[in-house]
Short mmCIF file of C-alpha atoms and ligand atoms in Angstrom, two decimals:
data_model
loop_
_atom_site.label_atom_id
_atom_site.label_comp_id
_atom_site.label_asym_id
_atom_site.label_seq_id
_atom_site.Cartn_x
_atom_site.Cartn_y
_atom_site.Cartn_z
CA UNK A 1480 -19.07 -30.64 12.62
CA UNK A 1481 -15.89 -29.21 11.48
CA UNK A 1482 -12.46 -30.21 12.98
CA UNK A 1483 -9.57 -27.56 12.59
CA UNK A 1484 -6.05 -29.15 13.44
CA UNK A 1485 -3.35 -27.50 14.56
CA UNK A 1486 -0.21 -26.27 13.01
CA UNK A 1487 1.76 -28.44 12.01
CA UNK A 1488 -0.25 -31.32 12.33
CA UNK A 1489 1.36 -35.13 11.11
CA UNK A 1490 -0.20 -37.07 8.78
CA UNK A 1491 -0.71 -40.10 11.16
CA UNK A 1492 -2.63 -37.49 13.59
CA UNK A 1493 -5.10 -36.66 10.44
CA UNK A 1494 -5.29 -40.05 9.95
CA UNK A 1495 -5.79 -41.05 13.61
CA UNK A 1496 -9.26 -38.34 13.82
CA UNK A 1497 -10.22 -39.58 11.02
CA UNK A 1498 -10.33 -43.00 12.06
CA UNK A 1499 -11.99 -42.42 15.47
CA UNK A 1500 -14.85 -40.23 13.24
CA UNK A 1501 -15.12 -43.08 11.00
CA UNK A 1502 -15.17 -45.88 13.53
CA UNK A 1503 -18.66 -43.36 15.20
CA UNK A 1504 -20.34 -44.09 11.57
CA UNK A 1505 -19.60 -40.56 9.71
CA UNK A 1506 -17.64 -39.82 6.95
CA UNK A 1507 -15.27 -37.23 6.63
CA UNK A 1508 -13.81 -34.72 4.56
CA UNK A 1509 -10.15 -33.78 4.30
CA UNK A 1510 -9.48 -30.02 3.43
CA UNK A 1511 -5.30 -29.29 3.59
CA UNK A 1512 -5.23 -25.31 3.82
CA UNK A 1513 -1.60 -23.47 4.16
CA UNK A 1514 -1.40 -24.37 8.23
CA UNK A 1515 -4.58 -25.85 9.14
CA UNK A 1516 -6.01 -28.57 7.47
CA UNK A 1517 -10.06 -29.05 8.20
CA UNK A 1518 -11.63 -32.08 8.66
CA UNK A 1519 -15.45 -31.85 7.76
CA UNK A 1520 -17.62 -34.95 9.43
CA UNK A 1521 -20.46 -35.45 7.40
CA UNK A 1522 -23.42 -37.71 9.37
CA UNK A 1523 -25.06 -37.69 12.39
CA UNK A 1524 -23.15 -35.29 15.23
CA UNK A 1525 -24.76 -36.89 17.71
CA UNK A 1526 -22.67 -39.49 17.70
CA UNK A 1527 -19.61 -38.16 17.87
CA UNK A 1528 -21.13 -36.83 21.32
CA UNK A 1529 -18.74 -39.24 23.37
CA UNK A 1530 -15.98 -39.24 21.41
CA UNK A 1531 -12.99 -37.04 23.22
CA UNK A 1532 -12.51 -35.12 19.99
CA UNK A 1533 -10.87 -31.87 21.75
CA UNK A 1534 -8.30 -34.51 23.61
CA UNK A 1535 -6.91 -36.11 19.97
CA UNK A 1536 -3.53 -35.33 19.25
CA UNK A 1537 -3.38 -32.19 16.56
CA UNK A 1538 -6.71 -30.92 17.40
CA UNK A 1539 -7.34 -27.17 17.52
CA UNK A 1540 -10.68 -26.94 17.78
CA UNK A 1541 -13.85 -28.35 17.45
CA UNK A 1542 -16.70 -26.59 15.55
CA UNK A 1543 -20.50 -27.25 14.74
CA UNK A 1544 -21.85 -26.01 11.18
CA UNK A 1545 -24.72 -23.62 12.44
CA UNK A 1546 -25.39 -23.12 8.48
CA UNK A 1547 -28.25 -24.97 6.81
CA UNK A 1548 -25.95 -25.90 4.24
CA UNK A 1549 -22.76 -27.44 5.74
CA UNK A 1550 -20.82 -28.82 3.21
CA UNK A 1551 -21.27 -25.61 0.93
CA UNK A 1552 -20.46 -23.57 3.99
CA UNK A 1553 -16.96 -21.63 3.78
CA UNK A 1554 -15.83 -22.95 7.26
CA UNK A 1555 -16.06 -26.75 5.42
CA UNK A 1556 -12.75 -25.98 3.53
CA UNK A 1557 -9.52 -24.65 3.98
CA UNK A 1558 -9.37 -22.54 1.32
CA UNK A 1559 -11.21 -21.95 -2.14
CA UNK A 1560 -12.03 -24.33 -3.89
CA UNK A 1561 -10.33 -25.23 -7.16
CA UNK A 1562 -13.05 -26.77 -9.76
CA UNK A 1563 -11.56 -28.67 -12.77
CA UNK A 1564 -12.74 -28.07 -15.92
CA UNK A 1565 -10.77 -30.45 -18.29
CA UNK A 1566 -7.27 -28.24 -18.30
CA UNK A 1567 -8.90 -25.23 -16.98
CA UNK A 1568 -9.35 -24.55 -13.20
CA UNK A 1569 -12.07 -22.47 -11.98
CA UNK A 1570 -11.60 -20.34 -8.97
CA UNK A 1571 -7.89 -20.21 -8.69
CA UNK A 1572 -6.07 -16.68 -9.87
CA UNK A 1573 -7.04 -16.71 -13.54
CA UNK A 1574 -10.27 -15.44 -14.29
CA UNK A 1575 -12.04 -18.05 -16.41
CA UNK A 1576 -14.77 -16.57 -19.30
CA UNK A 1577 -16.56 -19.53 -21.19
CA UNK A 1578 -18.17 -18.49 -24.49
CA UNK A 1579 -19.99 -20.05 -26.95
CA UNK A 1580 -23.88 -19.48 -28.17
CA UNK A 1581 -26.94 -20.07 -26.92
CA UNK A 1582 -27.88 -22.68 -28.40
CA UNK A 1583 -25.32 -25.55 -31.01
CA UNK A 1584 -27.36 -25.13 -34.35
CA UNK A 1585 -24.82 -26.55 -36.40
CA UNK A 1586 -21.22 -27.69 -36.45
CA UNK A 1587 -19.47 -24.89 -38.64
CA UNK A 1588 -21.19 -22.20 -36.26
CA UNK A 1589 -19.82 -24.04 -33.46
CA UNK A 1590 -16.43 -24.55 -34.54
CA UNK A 1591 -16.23 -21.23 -35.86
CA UNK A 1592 -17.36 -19.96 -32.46
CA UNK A 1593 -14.81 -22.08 -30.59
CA UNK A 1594 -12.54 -21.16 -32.19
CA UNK A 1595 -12.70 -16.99 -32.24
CA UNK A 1596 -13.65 -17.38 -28.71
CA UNK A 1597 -10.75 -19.52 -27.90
CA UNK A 1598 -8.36 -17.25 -29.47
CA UNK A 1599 -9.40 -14.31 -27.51
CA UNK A 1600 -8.60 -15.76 -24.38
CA UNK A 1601 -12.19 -17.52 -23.54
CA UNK A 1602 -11.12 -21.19 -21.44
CA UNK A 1603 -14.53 -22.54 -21.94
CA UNK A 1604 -16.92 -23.07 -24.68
CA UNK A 1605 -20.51 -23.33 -23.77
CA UNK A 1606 -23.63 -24.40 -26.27
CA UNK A 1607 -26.98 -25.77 -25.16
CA UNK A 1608 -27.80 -28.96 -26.72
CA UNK A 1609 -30.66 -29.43 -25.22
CA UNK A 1610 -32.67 -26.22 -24.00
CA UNK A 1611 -34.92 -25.36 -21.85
CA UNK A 1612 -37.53 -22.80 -23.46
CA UNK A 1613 -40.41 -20.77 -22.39
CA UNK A 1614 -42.71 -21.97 -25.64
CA UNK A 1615 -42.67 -25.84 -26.32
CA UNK A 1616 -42.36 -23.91 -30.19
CA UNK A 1617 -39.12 -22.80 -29.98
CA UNK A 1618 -36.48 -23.85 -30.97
CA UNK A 1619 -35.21 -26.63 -28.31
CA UNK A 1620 -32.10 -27.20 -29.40
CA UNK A 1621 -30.19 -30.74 -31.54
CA UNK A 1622 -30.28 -32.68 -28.84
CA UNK A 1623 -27.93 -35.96 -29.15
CA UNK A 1624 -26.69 -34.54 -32.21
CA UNK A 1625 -25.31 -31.19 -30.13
CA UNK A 1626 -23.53 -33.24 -27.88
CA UNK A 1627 -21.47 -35.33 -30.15
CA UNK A 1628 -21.32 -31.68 -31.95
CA UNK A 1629 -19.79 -29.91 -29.02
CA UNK A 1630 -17.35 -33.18 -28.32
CA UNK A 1631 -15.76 -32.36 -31.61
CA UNK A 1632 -16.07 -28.74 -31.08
CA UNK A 1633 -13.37 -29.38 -27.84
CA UNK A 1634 -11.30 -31.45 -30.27
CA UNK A 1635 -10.71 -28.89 -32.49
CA UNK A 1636 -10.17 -26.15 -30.21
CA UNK A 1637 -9.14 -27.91 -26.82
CA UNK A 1638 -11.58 -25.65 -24.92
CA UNK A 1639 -13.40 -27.30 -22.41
CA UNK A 1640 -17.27 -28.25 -22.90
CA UNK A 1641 -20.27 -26.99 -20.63
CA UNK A 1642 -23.58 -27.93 -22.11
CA UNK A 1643 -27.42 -28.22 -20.11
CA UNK A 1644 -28.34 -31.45 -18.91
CA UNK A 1645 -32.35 -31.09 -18.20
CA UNK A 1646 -33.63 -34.22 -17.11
CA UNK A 1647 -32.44 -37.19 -14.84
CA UNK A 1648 -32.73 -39.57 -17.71
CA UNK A 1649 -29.99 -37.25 -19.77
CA UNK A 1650 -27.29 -37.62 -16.97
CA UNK A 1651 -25.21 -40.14 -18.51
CA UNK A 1652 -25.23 -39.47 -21.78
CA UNK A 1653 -24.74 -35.76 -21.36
CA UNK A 1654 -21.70 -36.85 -18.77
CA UNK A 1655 -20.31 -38.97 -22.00
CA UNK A 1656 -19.86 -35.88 -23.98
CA UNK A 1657 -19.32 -32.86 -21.96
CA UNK A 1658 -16.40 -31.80 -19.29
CA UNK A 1659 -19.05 -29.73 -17.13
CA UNK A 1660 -22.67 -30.27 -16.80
CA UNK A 1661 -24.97 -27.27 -16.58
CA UNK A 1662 -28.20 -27.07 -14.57
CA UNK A 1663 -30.37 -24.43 -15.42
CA UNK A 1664 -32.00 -21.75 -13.79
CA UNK A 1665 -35.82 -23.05 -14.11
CA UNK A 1666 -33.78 -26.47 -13.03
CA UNK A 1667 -32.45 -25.34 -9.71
CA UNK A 1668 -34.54 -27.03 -7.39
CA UNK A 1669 -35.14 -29.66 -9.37
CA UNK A 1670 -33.76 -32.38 -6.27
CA UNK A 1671 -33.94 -35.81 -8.64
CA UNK A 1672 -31.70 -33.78 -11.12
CA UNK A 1673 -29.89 -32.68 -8.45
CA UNK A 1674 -29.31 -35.78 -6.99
CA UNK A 1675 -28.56 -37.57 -10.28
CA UNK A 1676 -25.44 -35.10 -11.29
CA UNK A 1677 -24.19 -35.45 -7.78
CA UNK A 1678 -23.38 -39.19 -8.37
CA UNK A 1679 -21.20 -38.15 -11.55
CA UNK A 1680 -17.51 -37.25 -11.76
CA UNK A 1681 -18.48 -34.22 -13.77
CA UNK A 1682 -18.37 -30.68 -12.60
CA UNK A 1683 -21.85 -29.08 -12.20
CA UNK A 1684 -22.12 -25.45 -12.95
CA UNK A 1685 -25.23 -24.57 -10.93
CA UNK A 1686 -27.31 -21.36 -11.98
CA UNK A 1687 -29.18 -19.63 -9.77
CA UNK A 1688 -32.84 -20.35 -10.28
CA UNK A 1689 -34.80 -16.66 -10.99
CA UNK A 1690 -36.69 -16.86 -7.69
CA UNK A 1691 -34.24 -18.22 -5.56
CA UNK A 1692 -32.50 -16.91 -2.71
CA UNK A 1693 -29.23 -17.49 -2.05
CA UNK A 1694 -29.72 -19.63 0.91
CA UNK A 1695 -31.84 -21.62 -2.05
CA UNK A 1696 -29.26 -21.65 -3.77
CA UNK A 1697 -26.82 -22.82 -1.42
CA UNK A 1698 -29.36 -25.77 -0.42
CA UNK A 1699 -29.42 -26.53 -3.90
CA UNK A 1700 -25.40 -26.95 -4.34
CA UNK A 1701 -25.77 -28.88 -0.66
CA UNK A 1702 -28.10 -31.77 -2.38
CA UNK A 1703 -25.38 -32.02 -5.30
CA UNK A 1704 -22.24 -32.35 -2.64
CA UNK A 1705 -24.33 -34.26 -0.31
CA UNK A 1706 -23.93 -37.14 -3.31
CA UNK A 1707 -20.17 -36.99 -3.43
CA UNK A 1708 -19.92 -34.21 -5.88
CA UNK A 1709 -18.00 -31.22 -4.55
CA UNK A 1710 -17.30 -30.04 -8.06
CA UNK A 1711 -19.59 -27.23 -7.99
CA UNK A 1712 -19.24 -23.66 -9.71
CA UNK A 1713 -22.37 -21.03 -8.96
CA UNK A 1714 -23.31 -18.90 -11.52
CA UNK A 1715 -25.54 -15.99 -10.62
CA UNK A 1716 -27.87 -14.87 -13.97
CA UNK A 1717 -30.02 -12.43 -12.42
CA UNK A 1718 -33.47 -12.96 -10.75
CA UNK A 1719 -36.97 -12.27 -11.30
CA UNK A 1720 -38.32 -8.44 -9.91
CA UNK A 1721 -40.59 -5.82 -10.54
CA UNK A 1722 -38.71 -3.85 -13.12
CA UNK A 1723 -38.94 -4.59 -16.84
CA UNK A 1724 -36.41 -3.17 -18.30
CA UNK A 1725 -33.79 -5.68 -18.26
CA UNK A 1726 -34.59 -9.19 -18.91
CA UNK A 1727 -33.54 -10.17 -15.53
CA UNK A 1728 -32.24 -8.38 -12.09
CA UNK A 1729 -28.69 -8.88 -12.20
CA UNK A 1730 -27.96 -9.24 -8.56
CA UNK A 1731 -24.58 -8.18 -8.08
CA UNK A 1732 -24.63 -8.27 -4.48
CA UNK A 1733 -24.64 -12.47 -4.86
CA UNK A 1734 -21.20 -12.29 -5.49
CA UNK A 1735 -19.65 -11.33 -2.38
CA UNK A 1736 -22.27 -12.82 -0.71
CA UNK A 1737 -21.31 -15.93 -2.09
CA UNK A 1738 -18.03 -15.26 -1.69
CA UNK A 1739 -18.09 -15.03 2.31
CA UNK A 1740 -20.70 -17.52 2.69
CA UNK A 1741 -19.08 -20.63 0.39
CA UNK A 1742 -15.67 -21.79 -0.99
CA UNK A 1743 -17.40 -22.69 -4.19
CA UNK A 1744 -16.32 -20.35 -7.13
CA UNK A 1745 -18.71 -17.92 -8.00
CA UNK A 1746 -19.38 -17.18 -11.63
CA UNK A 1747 -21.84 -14.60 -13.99
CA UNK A 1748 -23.65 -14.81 -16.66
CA UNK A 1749 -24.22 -11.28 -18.04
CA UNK A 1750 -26.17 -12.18 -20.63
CA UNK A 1751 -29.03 -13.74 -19.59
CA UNK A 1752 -28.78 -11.18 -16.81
CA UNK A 1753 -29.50 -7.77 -18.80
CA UNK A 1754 -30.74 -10.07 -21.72
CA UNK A 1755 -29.58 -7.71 -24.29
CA UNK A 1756 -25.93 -7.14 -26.30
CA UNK A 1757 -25.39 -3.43 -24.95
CA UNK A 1758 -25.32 -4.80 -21.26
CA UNK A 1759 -23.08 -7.63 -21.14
CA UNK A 1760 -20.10 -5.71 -21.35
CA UNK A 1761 -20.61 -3.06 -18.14
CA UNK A 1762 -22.30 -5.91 -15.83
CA UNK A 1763 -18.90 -8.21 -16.97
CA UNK A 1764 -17.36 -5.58 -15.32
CA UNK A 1765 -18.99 -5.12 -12.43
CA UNK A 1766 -19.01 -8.81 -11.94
CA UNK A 1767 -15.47 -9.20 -11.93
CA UNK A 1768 -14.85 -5.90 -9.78
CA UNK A 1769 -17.46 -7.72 -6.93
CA UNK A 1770 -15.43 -10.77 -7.04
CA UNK A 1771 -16.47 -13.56 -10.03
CA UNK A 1772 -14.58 -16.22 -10.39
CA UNK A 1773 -15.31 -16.31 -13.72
CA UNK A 1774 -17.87 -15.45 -16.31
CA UNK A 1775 -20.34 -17.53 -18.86
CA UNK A 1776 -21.40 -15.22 -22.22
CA UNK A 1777 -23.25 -15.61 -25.28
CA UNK A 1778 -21.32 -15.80 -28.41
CA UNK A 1779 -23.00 -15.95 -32.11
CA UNK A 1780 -20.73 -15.59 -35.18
CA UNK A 1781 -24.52 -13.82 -36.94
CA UNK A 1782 -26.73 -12.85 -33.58
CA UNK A 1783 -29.31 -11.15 -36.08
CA UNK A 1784 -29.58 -15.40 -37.46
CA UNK A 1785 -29.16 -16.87 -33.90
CA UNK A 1786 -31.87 -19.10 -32.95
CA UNK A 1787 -32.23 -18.56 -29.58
CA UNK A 1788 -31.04 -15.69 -27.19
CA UNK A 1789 -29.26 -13.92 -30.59
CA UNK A 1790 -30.36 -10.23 -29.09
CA UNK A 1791 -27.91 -10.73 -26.10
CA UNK A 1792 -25.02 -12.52 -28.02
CA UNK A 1793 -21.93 -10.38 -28.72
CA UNK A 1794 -20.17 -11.23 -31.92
CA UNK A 1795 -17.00 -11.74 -32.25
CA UNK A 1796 -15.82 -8.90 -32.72
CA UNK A 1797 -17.75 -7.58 -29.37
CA UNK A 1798 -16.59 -10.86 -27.46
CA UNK A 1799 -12.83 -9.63 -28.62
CA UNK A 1800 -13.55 -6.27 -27.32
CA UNK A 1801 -15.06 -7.43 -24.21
CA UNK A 1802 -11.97 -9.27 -23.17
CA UNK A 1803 -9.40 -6.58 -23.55
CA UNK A 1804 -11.90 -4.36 -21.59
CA UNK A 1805 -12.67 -6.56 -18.80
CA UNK A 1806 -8.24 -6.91 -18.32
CA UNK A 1807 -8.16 -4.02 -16.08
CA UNK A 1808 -10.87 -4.66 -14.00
CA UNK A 1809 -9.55 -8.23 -13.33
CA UNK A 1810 -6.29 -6.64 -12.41
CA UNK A 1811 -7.65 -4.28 -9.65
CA UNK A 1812 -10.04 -7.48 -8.39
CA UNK A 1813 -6.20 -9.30 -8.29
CA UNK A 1814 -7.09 -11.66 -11.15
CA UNK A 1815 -5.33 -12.30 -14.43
CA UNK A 1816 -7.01 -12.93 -18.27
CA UNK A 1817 -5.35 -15.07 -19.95
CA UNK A 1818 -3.76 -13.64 -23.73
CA UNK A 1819 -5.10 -16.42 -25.21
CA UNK A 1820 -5.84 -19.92 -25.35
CA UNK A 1821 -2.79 -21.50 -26.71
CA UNK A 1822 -4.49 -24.52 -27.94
CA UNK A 1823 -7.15 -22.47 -29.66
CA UNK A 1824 -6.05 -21.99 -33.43
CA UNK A 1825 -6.43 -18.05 -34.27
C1 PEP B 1066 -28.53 -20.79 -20.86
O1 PEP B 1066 -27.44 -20.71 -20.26
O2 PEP B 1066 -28.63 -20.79 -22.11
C2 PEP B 1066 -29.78 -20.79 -20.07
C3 PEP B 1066 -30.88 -21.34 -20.53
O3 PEP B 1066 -29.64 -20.14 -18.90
P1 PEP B 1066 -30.63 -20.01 -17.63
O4 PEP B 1066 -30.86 -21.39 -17.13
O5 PEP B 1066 -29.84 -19.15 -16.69
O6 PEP B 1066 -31.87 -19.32 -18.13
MN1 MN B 1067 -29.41 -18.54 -23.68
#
């Protein structure tokens, strides 16, 4: 159920709904918009059936969430939602690109990375510390050692951190290290994980799992927020089809899907989407002409010695490239690119 007041509403009318929703056992959420300010009720409706909610003093209207997902749903908020990412927001005006490689095999590749990526305008380093691969033979990442890797990593460059937490039992000490915790694709439904990074104060960037629909994916955000959580960014990395010549389907359409349906920012990651270097620069575009928020890319300072993912890392010279590029295209989506990270040292 979803409460919109009415312009102009006081602060002791909010107040005085919220109470009364309270006092019928539900919680609520406060969402202050430019005129309106929403009041989500999160519980059982049904017992807010006697409760005169039309007849309180700054009530507009009075809405049920006909969405599966409810607290997800646009309707739920006011507005977009603003995600905090250590200094960064995500979803606001700025368009936010984190960079970083695959994989943290090292600290000078890392802080070498960070810091080219930072200086070219990137507001988020990413690095897997641990990784989710295909063959238990691969490479799978430092583990503890990456995350106390990538903690130093933000020190030097003041770039936020988003590193893979995998399992329920890495919550906490992933949390300890990095400013926003990424759940992986083959991780998606994955409800105890789910449920474990909603109890956190971390931002979770969610990616979209490769057979998922977007009403999965929605769900999926749902269980996180449904813990207290609302610190979610979507990242669409293309799905599983027919076709072979890509590494994924980069499904553009997601984004203004996504867009209409939540006021979660909506992020892409264009590299495990076309899986190779030559396509991370046109489907950048394209994502930020349909609407990202923001996009996630694979940075290597040596892709041909990358341990993971290297043949759909740019270097830095091609992650330099890609951001002057992708300026005009945020422009004509109404978004700005930041010059630079002014922290980052050049
Ligand atoms: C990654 O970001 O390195 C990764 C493993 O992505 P995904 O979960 O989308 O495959
Ligand atoms: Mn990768």
């Amino acid at each position: 159920m979803i409460i919109v007041t009415r312009i102009g509403v006081t602060e002791d009318e909010v107040d005085q709904i919220r109470e009364r929703i309270e006092a019928a056992g539900l919680r609520t959420h406060i969402s202050r918009g430019e005129t309106h300010t929403i009041i989500g009720c999160i519980g059982d409706e049904e017992r807010l059936e006697h409760v005169p909610l039309l007849s309180l003093p700054g009530v507009e209207g009075v809405h049920p969430v006909m969405k599966p997902f409810k607290l997800a749903a646009r309707e739920f908020s006011a507005g977009p939602s603003r995600i905090p990412m250590g200094q960064v927001e995500m979803g606001g005006e700025t368009l936010v690109v984190i960079a970083g490689p695959c994989s943290v095999e090292g600290e000078d590749m890392l802080v070498e990375t960070a810091t080219a990526v930072g200086a070219a305008g990137a507001r988020g380093l990413r690095g897997g510390a641990y990784k989710p691969r295909t063959s238990p033979y691969s490479f799978r990442g430092l583990g503890a050692r990456g995350l106390e890797l990538l903690a130093r990593a933000r020190e030097l460059s003041g770039l936020p951190v988003v590193t893979e937490v995998m399992d329920t039992r890495q919550v906490d000490e992933v949390a300890g290290h990095a400013d926003v915790l990424q759940v992986g694709a083959r991780n998606m439904q994955n409800f105890a994980l789910l449920t474990e990074v909603g109890r956190v104060h971390r931002p979770v960037l969610l990616k979209r799992g490769m057979s998922s629909t977007l009403k999965d994916f929605l769900l999926a955000a749902e269980y996180v927020m449904k813990q207290g959580n609302m610190n979610v960014i979507l990242c669409e990395r293309g799905i599983r089809t027919f076709e072979t010549a890509t590494r994924n389907t980069f499904d553009l359409s997601a984004i203004p899907v996504l867009k209409r349906e939540t006021h979660l920012p909506v992020i892409a990651d264009p590299s495990h989407a076309g899986g190779v270097r030559e396509l991370v620069a046109p489907l950048s575009y394209a994502a930020v002409a349909a609407g990202a928020d923001g996009l996630m890319v694979e940075v290597h300072p040596r892709p041909s010695e990358a341990l993971s993912d290297g043949d759909q890392s740019l270097d830095f010279e091609g992650f330099r490239e890609l951001m002057t590029r992708l300026r005009p295209f945020a422009e004509a989506a109404g978004r700005r690119v930041e010059e630079s990270n002014p922290s980052a040292v050049a």
